[in-house]
PDB file of C-alpha atoms in Angstrom:
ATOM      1  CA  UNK A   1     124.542 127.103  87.273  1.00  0.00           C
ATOM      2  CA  UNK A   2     123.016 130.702  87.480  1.00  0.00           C
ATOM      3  CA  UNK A   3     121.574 131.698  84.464  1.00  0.00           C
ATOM      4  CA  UNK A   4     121.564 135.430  84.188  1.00  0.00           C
ATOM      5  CA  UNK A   5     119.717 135.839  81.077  1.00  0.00           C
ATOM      6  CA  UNK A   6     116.624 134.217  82.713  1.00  0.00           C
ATOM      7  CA  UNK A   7     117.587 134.895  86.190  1.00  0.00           C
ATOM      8  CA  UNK A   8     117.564 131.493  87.650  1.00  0.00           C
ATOM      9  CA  UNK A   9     119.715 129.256  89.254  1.00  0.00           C
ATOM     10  CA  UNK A  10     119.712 125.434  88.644  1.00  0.00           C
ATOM     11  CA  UNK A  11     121.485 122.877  90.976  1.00  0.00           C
ATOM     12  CA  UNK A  12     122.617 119.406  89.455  1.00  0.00           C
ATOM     13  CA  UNK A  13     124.063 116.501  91.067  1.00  0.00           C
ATOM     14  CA  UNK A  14     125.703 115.139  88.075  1.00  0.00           C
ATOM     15  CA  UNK A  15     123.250 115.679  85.138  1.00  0.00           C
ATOM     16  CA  UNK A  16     120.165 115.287  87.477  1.00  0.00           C
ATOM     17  CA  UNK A  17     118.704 118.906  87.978  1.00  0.00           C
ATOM     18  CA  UNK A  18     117.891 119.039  91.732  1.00  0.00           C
ATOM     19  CA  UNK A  19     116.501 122.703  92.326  1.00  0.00           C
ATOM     20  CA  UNK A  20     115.779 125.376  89.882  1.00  0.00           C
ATOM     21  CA  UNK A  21     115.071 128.594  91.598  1.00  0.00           C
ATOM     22  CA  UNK A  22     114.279 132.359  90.637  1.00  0.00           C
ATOM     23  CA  UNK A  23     117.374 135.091  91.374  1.00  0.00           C
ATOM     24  CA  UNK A  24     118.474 138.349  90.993  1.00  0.00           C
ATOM     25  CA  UNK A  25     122.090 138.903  89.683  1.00  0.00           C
ATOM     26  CA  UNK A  26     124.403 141.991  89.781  1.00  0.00           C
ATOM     27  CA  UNK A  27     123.192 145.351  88.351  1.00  0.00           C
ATOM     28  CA  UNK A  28     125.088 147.298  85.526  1.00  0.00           C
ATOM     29  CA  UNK A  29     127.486 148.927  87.247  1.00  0.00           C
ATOM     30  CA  UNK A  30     127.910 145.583  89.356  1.00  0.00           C
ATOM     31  CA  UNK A  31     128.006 142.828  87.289  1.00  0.00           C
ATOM     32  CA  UNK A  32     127.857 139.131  88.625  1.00  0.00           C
ATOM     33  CA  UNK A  33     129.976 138.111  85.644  1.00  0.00           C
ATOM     34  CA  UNK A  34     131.045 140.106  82.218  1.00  0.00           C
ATOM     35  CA  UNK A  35     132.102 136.521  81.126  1.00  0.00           C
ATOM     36  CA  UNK A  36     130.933 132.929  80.801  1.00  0.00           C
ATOM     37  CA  UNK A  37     133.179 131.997  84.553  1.00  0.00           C
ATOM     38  CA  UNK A  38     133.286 128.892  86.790  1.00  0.00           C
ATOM     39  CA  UNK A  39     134.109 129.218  90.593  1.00  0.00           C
ATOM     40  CA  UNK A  40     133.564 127.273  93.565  1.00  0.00           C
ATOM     41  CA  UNK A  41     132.025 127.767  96.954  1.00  0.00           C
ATOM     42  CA  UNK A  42     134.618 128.504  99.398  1.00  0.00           C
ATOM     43  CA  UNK A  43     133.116 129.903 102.245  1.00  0.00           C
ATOM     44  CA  UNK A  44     129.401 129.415 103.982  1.00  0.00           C
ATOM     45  CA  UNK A  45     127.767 131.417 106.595  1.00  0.00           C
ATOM     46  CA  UNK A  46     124.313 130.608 107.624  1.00  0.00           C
ATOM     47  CA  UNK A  47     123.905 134.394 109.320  1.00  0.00           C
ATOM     48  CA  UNK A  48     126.384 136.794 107.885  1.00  0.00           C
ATOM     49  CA  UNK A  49     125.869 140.188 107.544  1.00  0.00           C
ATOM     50  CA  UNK A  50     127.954 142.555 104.890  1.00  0.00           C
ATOM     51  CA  UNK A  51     130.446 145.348 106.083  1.00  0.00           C
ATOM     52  CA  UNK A  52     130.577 146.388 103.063  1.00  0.00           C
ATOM     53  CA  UNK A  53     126.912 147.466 102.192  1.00  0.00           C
ATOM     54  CA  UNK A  54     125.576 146.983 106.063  1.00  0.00           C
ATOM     55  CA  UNK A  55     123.614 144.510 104.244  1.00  0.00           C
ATOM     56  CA  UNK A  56     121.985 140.963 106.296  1.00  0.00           C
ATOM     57  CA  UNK A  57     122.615 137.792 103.970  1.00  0.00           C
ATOM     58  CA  UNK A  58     121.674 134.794 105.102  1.00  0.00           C
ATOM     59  CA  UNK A  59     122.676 131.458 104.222  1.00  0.00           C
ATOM     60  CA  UNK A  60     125.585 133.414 102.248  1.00  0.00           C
ATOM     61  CA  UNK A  61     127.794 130.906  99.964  1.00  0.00           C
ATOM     62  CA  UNK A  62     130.931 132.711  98.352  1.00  0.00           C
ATOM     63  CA  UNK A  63     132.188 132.060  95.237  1.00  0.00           C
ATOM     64  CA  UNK A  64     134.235 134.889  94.127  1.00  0.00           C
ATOM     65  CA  UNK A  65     137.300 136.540  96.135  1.00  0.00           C
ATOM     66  CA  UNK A  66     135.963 139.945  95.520  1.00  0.00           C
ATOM     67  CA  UNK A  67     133.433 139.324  97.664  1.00  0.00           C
ATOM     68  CA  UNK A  68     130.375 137.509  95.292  1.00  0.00           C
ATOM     69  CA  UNK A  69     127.753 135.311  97.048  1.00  0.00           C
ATOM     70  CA  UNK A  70     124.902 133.667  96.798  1.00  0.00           C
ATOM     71  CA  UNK A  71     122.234 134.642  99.553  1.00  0.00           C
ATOM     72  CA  UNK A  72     118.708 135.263 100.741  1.00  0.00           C
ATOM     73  CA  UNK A  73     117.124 138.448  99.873  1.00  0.00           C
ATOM     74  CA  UNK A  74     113.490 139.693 100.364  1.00  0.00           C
ATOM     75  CA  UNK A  75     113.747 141.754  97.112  1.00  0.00           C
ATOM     76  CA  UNK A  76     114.153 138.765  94.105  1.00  0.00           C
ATOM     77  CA  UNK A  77     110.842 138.195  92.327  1.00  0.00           C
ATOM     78  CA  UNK A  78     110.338 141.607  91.090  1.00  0.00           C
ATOM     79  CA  UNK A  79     114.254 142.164  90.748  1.00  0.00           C
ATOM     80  CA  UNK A  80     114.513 139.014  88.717  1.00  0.00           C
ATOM     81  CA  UNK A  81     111.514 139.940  86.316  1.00  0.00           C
ATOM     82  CA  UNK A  82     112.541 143.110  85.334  1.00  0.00           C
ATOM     83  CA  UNK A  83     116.032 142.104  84.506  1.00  0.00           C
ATOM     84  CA  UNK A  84     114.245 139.426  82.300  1.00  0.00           C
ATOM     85  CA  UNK A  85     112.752 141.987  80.263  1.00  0.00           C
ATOM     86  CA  UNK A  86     115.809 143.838  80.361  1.00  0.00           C
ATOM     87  CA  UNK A  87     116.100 146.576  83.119  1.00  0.00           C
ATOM     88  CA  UNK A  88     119.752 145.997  84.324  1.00  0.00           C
ATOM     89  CA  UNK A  89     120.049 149.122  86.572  1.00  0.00           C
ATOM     90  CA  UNK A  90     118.211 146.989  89.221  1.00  0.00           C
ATOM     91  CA  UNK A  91     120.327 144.298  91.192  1.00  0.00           C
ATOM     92  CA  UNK A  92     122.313 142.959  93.701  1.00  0.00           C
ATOM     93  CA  UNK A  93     126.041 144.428  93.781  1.00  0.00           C
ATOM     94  CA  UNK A  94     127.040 141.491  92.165  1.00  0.00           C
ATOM     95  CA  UNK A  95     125.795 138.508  94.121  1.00  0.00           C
ATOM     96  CA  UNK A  96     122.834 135.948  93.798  1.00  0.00           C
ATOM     97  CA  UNK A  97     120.118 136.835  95.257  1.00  0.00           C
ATOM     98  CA  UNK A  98     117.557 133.845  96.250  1.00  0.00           C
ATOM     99  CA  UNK A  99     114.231 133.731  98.371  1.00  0.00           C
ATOM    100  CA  UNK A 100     114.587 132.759 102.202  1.00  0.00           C
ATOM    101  CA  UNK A 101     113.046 129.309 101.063  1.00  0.00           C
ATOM    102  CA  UNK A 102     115.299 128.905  98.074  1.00  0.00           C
ATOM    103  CA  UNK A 103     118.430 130.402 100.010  1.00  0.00           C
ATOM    104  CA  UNK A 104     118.010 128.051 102.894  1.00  0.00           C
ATOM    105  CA  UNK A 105     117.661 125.142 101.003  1.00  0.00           C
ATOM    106  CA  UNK A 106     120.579 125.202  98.490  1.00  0.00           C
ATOM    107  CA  UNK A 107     122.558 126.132 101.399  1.00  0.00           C
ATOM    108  CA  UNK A 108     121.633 122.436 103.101  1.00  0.00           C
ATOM    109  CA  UNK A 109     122.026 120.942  99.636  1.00  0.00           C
ATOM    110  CA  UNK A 110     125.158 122.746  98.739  1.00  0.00           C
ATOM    111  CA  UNK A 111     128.526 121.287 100.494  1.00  0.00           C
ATOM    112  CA  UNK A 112     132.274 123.509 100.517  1.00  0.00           C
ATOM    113  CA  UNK A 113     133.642 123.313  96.841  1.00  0.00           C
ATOM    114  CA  UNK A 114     130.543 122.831  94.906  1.00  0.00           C
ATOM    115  CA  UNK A 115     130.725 124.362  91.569  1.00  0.00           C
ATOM    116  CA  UNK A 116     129.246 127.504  90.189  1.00  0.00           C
ATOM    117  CA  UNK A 117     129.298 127.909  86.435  1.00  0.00           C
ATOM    118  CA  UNK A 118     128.100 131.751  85.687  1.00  0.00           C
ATOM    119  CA  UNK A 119     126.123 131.325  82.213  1.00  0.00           C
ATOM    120  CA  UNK A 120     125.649 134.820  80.048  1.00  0.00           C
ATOM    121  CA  UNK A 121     123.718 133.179  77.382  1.00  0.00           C
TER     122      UNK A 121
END
């Protein structure tokens, strides 16, 4: 589940909460989600690197046809706390930015089809 009022993501295997890691959603313009939405990982690359935005993310794990993924980034801590406190014009162009660390390790964790509920409140 990512979170975006507190900016984190939180992996469950059932009800059991596995990881709980610190992200960076989309900014204003480039929302992650202007709804409560569930998708599903269908596509993983462990090096990918965006035409779009000439953009490296790693460990990238789509969930949205429109491009929307969860990946490393080197900018989340600082992302993530200001959109806490509620500066939205910072941000990802939609996707779910995690640390290397993080990134690499829900990608292991994470197999094709595994849910991902996008919480607004």
């Amino acid at each position: 589940m990512v979170d975006l009022d507190d900016q984190n993501l939180y992996a469950y295997d059932g009800k059991k909460k596995i990881h709980e890691f610190h992200c960076a959603s989309g900014d204003k313009k480039h929302p992650t989600a202007i709804k409560p939405s569930l998708h599903h990982i269908f596509r993983k690359h462990q090096k990918y690197r965006s035409r779009a935005y000439n953009a490296q993310m790693d460990y990238a794990m789509f969930f949205t046809n429109d491009g929307k993924a969860i990946h490393q980034s080197n900018a989340v801590s600082v992302t993530s706390f200001l959109k806490v406190v509620g500066i939205e014009s910072l941000g990802s162009h939609g996707c779910v930015r995690l640390s290397e660390d993080d990134a690499k390790k829900l990608f292991s964790w994470s197999p094709m089809n595994t849910p991902v509920f996008v919480d607004m409140a």
